[in-house]
mmCIF file of C-alpha atoms in Angstrom:
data_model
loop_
_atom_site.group_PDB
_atom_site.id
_atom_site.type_symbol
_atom_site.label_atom_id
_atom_site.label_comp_id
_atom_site.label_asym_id
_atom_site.label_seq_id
_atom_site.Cartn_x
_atom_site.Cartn_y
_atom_site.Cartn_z
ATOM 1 C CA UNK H 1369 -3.181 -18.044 -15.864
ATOM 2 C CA UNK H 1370 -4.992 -14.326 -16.328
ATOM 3 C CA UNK H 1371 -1.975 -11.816 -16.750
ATOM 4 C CA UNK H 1372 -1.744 -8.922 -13.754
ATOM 5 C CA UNK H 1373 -2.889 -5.536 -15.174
ATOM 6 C CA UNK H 1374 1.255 -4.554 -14.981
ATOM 7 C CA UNK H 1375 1.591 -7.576 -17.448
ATOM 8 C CA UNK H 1376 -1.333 -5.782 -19.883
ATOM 9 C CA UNK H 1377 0.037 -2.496 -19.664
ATOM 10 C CA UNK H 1378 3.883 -3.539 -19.776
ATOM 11 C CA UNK H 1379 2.840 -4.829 -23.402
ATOM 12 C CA UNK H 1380 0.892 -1.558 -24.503
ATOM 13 C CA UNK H 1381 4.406 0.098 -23.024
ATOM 14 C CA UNK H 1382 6.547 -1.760 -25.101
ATOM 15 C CA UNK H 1383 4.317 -1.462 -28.349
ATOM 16 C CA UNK H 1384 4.455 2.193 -27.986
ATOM 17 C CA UNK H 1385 8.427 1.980 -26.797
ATOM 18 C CA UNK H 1386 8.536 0.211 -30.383
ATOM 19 C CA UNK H 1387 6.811 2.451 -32.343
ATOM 20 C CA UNK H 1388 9.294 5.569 -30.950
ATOM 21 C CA UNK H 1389 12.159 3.337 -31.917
ATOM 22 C CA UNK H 1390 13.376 3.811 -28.570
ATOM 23 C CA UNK H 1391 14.734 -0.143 -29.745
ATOM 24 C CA UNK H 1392 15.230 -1.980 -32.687
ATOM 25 C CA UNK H 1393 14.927 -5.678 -31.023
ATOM 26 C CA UNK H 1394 13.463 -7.858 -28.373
ATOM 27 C CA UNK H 1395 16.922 -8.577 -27.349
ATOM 28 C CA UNK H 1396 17.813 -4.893 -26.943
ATOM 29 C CA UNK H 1397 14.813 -4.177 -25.319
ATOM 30 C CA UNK H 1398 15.940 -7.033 -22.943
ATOM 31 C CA UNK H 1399 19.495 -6.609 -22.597
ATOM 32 C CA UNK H 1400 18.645 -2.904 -21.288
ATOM 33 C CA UNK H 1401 16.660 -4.060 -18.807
ATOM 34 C CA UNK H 1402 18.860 -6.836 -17.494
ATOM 35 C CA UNK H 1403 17.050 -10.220 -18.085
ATOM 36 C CA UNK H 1404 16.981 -12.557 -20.626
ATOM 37 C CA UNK H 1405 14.939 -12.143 -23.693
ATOM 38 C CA UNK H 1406 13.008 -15.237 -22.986
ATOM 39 C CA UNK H 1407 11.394 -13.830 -20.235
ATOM 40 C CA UNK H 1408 10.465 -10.531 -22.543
ATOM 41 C CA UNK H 1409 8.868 -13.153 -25.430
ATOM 42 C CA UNK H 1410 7.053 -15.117 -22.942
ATOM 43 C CA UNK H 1411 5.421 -11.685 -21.755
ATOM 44 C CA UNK H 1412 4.809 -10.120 -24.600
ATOM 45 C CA UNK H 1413 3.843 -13.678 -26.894
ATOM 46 C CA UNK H 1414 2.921 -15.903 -24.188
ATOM 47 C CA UNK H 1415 0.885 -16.473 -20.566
ATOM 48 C CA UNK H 1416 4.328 -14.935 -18.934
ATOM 49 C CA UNK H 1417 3.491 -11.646 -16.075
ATOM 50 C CA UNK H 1418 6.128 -9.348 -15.403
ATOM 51 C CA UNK H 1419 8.077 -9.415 -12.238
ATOM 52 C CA UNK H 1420 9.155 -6.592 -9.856
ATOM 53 C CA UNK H 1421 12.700 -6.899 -11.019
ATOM 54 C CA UNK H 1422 11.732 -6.436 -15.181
ATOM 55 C CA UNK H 1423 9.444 -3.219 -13.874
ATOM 56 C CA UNK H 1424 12.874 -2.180 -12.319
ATOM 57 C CA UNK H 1425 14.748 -2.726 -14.846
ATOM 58 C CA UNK H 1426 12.209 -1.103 -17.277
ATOM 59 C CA UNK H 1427 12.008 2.094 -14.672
ATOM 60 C CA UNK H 1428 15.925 2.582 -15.031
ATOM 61 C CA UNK H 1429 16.089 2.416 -18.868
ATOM 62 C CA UNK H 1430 13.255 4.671 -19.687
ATOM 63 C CA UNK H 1431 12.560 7.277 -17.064
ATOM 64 C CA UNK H 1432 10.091 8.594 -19.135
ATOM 65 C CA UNK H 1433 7.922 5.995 -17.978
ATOM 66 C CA UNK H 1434 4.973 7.127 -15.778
ATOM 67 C CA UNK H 1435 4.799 4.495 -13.060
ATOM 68 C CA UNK H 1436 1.551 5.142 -11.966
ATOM 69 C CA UNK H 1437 0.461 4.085 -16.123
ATOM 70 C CA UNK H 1438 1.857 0.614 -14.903
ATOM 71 C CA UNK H 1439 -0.395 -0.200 -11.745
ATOM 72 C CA UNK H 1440 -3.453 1.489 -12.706
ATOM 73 C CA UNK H 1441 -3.155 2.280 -16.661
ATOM 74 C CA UNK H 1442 -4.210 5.899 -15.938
ATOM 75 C CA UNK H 1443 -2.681 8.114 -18.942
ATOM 76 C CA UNK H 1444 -0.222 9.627 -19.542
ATOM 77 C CA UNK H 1445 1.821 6.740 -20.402
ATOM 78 C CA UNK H 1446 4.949 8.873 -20.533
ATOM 79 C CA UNK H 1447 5.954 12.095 -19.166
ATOM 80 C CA UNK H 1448 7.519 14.532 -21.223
ATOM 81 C CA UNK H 1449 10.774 15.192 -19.387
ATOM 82 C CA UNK H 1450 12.965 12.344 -18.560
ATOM 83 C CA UNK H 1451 12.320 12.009 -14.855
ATOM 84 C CA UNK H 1452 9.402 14.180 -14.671
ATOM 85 C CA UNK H 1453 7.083 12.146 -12.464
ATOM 86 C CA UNK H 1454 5.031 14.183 -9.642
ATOM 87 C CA UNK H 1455 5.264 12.803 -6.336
ATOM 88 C CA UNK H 1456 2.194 14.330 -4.590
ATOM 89 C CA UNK H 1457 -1.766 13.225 -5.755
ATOM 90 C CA UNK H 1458 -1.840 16.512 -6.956
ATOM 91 C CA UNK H 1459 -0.833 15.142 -10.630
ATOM 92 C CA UNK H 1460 0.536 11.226 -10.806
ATOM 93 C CA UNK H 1461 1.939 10.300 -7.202
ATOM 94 C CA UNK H 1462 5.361 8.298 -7.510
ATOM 95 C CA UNK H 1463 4.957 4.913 -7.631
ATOM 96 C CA UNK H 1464 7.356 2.974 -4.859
ATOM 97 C CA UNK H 1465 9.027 0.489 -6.817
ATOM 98 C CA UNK H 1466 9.973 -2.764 -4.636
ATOM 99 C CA UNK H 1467 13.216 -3.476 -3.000
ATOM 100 C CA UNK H 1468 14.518 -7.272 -4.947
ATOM 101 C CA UNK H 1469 16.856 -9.681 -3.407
ATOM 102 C CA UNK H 1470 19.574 -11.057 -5.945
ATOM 103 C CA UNK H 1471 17.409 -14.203 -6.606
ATOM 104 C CA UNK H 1472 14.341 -11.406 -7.449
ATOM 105 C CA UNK H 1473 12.490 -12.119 -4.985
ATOM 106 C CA UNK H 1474 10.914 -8.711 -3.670
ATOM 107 C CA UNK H 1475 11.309 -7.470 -0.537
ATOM 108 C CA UNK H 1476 9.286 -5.226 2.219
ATOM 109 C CA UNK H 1477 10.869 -2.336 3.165
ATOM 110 C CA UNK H 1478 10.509 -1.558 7.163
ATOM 111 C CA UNK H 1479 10.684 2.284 8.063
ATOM 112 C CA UNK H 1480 10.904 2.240 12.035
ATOM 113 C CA UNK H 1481 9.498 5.102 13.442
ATOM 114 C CA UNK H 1482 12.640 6.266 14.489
ATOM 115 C CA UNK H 1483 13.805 6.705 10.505
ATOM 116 C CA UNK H 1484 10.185 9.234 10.262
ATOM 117 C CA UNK H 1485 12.443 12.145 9.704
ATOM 118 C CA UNK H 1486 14.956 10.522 7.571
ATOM 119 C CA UNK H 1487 12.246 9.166 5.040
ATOM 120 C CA UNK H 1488 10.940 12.459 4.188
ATOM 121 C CA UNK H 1489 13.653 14.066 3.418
ATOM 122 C CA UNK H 1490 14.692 10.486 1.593
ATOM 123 C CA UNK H 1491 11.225 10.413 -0.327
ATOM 124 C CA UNK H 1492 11.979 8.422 -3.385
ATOM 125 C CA UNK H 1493 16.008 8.390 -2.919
ATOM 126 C CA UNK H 1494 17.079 4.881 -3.736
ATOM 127 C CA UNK H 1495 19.810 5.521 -1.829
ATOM 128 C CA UNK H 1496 18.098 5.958 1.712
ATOM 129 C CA UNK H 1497 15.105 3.516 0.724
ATOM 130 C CA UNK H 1498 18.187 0.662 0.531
ATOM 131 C CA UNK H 1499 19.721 2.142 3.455
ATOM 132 C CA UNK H 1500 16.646 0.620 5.649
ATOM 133 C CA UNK H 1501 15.984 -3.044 6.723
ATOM 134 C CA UNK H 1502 14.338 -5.004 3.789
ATOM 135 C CA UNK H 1503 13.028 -8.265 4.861
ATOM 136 C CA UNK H 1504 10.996 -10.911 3.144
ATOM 137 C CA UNK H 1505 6.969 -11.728 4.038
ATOM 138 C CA UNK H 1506 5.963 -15.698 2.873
ATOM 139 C CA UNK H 1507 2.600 -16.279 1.686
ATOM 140 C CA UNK H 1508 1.596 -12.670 1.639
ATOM 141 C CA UNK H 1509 2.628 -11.010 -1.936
ATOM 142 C CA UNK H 1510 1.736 -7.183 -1.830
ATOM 143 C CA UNK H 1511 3.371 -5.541 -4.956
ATOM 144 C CA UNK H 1512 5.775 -2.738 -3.159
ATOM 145 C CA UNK H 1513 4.992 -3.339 0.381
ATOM 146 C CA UNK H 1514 5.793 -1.592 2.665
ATOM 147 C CA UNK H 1515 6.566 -1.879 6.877
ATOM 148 C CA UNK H 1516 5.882 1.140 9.228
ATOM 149 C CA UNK H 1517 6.330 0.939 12.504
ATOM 150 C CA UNK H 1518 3.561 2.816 15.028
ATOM 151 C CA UNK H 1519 4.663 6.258 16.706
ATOM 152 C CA UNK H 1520 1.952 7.190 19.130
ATOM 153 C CA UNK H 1521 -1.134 6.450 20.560
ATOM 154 C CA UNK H 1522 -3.283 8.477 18.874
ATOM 155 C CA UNK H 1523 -4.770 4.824 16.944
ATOM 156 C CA UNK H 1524 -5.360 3.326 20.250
ATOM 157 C CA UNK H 1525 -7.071 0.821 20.682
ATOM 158 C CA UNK H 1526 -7.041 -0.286 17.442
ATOM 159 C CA UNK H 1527 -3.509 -0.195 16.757
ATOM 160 C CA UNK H 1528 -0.359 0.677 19.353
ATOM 161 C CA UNK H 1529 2.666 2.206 19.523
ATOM 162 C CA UNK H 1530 5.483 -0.090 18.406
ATOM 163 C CA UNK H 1531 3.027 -2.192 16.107
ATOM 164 C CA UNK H 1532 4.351 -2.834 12.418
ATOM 165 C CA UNK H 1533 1.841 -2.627 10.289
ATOM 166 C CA UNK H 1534 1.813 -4.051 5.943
ATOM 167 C CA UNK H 1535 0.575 -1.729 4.197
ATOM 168 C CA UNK H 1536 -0.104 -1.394 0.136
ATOM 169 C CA UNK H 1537 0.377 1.605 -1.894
ATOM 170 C CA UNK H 1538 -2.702 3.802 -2.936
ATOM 171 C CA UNK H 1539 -1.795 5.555 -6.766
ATOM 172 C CA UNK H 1540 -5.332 7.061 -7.191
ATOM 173 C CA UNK H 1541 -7.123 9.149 -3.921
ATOM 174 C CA UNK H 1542 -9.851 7.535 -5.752
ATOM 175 C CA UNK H 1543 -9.440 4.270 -4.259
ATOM 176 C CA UNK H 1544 -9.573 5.552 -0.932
ATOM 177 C CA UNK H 1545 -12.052 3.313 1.244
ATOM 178 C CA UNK H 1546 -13.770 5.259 3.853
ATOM 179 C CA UNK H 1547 -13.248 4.302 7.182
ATOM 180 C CA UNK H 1548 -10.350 2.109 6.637
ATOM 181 C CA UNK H 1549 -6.904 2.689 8.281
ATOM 182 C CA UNK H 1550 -3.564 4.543 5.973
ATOM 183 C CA UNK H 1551 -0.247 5.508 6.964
ATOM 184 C CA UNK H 1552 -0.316 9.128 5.374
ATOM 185 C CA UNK H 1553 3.034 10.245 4.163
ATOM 186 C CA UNK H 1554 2.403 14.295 4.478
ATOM 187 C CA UNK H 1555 4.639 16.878 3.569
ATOM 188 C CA UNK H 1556 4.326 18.730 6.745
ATOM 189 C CA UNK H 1557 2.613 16.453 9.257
ATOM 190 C CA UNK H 1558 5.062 13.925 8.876
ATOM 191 C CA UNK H 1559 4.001 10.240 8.670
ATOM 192 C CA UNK H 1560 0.652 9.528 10.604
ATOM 193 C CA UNK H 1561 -1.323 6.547 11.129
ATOM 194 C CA UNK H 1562 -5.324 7.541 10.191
ATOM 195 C CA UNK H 1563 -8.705 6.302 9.285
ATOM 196 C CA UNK H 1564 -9.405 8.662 6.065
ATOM 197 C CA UNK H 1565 -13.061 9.834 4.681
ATOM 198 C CA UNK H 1566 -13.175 11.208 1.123
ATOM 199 C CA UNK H 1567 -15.864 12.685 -0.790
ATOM 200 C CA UNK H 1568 -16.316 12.276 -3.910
ATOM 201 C CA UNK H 1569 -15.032 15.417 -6.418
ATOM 202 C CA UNK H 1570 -12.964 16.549 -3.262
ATOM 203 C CA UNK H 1571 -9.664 17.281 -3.026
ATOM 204 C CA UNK H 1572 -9.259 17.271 0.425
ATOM 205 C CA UNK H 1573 -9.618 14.580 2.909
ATOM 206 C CA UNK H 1574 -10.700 14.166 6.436
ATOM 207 C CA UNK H 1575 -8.528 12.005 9.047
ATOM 208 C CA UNK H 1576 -9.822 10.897 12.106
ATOM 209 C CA UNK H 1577 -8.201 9.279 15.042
ATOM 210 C CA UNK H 1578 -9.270 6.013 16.937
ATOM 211 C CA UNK H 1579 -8.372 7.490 20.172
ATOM 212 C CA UNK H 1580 -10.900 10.077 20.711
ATOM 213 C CA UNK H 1581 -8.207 12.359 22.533
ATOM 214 C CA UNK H 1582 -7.037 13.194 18.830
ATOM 215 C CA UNK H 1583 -9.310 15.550 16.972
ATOM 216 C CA UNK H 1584 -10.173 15.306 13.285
ATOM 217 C CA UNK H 1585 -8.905 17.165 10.685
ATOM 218 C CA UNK H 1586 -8.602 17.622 6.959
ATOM 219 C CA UNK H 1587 -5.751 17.524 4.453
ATOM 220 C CA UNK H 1588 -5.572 18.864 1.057
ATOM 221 C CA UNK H 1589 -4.164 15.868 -1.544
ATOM 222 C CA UNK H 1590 -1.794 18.225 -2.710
ATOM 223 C CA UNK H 1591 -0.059 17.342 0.691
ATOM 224 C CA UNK H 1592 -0.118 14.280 0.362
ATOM 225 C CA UNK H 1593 3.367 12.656 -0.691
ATOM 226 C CA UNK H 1594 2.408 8.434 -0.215
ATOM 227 C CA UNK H 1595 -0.574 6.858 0.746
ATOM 228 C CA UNK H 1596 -0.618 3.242 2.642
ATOM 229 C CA UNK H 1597 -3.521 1.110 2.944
ATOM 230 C CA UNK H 1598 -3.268 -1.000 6.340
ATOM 231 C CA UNK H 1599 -3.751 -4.317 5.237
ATOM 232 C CA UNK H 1600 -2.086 -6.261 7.904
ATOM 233 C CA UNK H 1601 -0.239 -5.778 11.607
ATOM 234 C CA UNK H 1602 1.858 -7.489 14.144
ATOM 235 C CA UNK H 1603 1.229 -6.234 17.385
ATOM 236 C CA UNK H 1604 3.034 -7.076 20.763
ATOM 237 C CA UNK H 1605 0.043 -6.387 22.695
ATOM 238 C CA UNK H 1606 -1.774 -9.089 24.457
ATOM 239 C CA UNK H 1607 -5.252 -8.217 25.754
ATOM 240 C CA UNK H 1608 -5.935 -8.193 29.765
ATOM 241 C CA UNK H 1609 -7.539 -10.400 31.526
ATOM 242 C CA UNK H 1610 -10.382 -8.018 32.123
ATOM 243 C CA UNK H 1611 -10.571 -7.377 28.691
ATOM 244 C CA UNK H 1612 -10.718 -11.289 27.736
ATOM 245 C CA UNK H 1613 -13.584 -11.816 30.773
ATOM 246 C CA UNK H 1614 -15.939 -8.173 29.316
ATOM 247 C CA UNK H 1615 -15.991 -10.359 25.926
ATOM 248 C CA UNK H 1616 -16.633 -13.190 27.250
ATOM 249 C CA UNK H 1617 -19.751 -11.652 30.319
ATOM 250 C CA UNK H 1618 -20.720 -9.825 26.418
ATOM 251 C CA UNK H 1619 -21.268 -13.125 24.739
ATOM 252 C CA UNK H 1620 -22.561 -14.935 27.475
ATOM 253 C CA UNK H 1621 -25.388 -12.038 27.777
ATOM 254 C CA UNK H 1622 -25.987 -12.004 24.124
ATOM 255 C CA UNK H 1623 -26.561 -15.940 24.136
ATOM 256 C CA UNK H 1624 -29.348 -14.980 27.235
ATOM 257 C CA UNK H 1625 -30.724 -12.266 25.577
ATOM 258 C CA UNK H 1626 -31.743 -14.723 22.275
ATOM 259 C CA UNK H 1627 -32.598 -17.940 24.517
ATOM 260 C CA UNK H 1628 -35.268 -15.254 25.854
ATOM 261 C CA UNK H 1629 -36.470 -14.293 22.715
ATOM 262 C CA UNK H 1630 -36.805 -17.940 21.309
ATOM 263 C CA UNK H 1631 -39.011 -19.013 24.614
ATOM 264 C CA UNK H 1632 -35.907 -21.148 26.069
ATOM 265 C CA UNK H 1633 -35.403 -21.335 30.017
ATOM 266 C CA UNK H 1634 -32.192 -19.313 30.069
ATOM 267 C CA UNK H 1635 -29.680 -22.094 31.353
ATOM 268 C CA UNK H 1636 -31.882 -25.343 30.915
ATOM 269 C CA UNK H 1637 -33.148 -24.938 27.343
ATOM 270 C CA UNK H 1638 -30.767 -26.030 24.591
ATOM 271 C CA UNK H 1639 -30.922 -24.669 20.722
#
């Protein structure tokens, strides 16, 4: 089994932990993160990949730690100040460690719209993140996923008010994917729901709107607080029976239009 790149650079971490004599033993080491020392061997000597509930554990006893070093092994590997990690893209955003059930099992947190105001002012608080619902997702493991619920129409209709949708942090503006859809954590804007377009060497970024009432706009990264890539959504919306019969007087005309171009009697001819 291929270690995660968390696994890879846990180990350079604790190498470098070592040489600072920030320990003097893999049970130390261990015992300050709360788990066995077994489970630091098999990582560190064996085929073992960390779990959500070491990188906590490693998190609390060494706030030094940069998280985004973890997920993406972008330097520095260590801040200078206990603490010191930036939580806008305009150095290292924060990385939003997972909620873990007492078997370690992680956990989504869900932000209903409703809680919009209370998350920003909550940004990173351990306190308020436990504060909201935390369920478990089978057979879809995100590393720190994370539920928002849909304010507004101004994604319709793509997405619709009420909608939940599983998202996956984005550490690097980098990664953004043109086009795609993010919930945008801003620092004035609030939380909003957006398809993003970045160029490259920019440090701004354009979000657009799938309702075409909404008008574009940009946003410099420096506002940025969390970005969410969409990966997933549960919607309550069931499409109308107009909707259902365009598709289908769409696919019937597309199936006429290439019966045509192969020479078949529209309606007679088979393919």
């Amino acid at each position: 089994m291929a270690q995660r790149i968390e696994t890879i650079n846990f180990k350079k971490i604790f190498t470098a932990l070592k040489k600072q004599n920030a320990f003097d033993t893999t049970t130390e080491f261990s015992n300050r993160l709360g788990v066995s020392s077994q489970n630091i061997s098999n990582i560190i000597n064996g085929p073992g990949n960390v779990s959500f509930k070491i990188l906590q554990g490693l998190f609390r006893a060494f706030p030094k730690i940069n998280h985004a070093y973890i997920h993406t092994g972008r330097e520095p590997m260590f801040f200078d100040e206990a603490g010191g990690s930036i939580s806008t893209y305009e150095k290292a955003p924060q990385v939003v460690t997972a909620t873990v059930s007492s078997d370690g099992e992680e956990m989504a947190v869900y932000v209903p719209a409703k809680a919009y105001a209370g998350y920003l002012k909550g940004y990173g608080d351990p306190e308020f993140l436990g504060s909201l619902p935390a369920v478990r997702i089978p057979f879809f493991n995100i590393p720190s996923m994370r539920l928002f619920e849909v304010g507004g129409d101004s994604m319709e209709p793509t997405v619709f008010e009420k909608d939940i949708l599983f998202c996956q942090q984005v550490l690097n503006p980098a990664d953004i994917r043109n086009g795609r859809m993010y919930v945008v954590v801003t620092k004035h804007d609030g939380i909003v729901v957006k398809r993003l377009m970045k160029h490259r060497g920019e440090d701004t970024v354009n979000l657009y709107s799938d309702n075409k009432y909404y008008e574009p706009y940009s946003l410099g990264l420096g506002e940025i607080m969390e970005l969410w890539y969409v990966r997933r959504r549960l919607t309550g919306q069931v499409p109308s029976p107009d909707t259902v019969e365009d598709r289908i007087y769409e696919l019937e005309k597309l199936v006429y239009d290439l019966q045509k171009r192969l020479n078949i009697n529209p309606g007679k001819g088979t393919l």
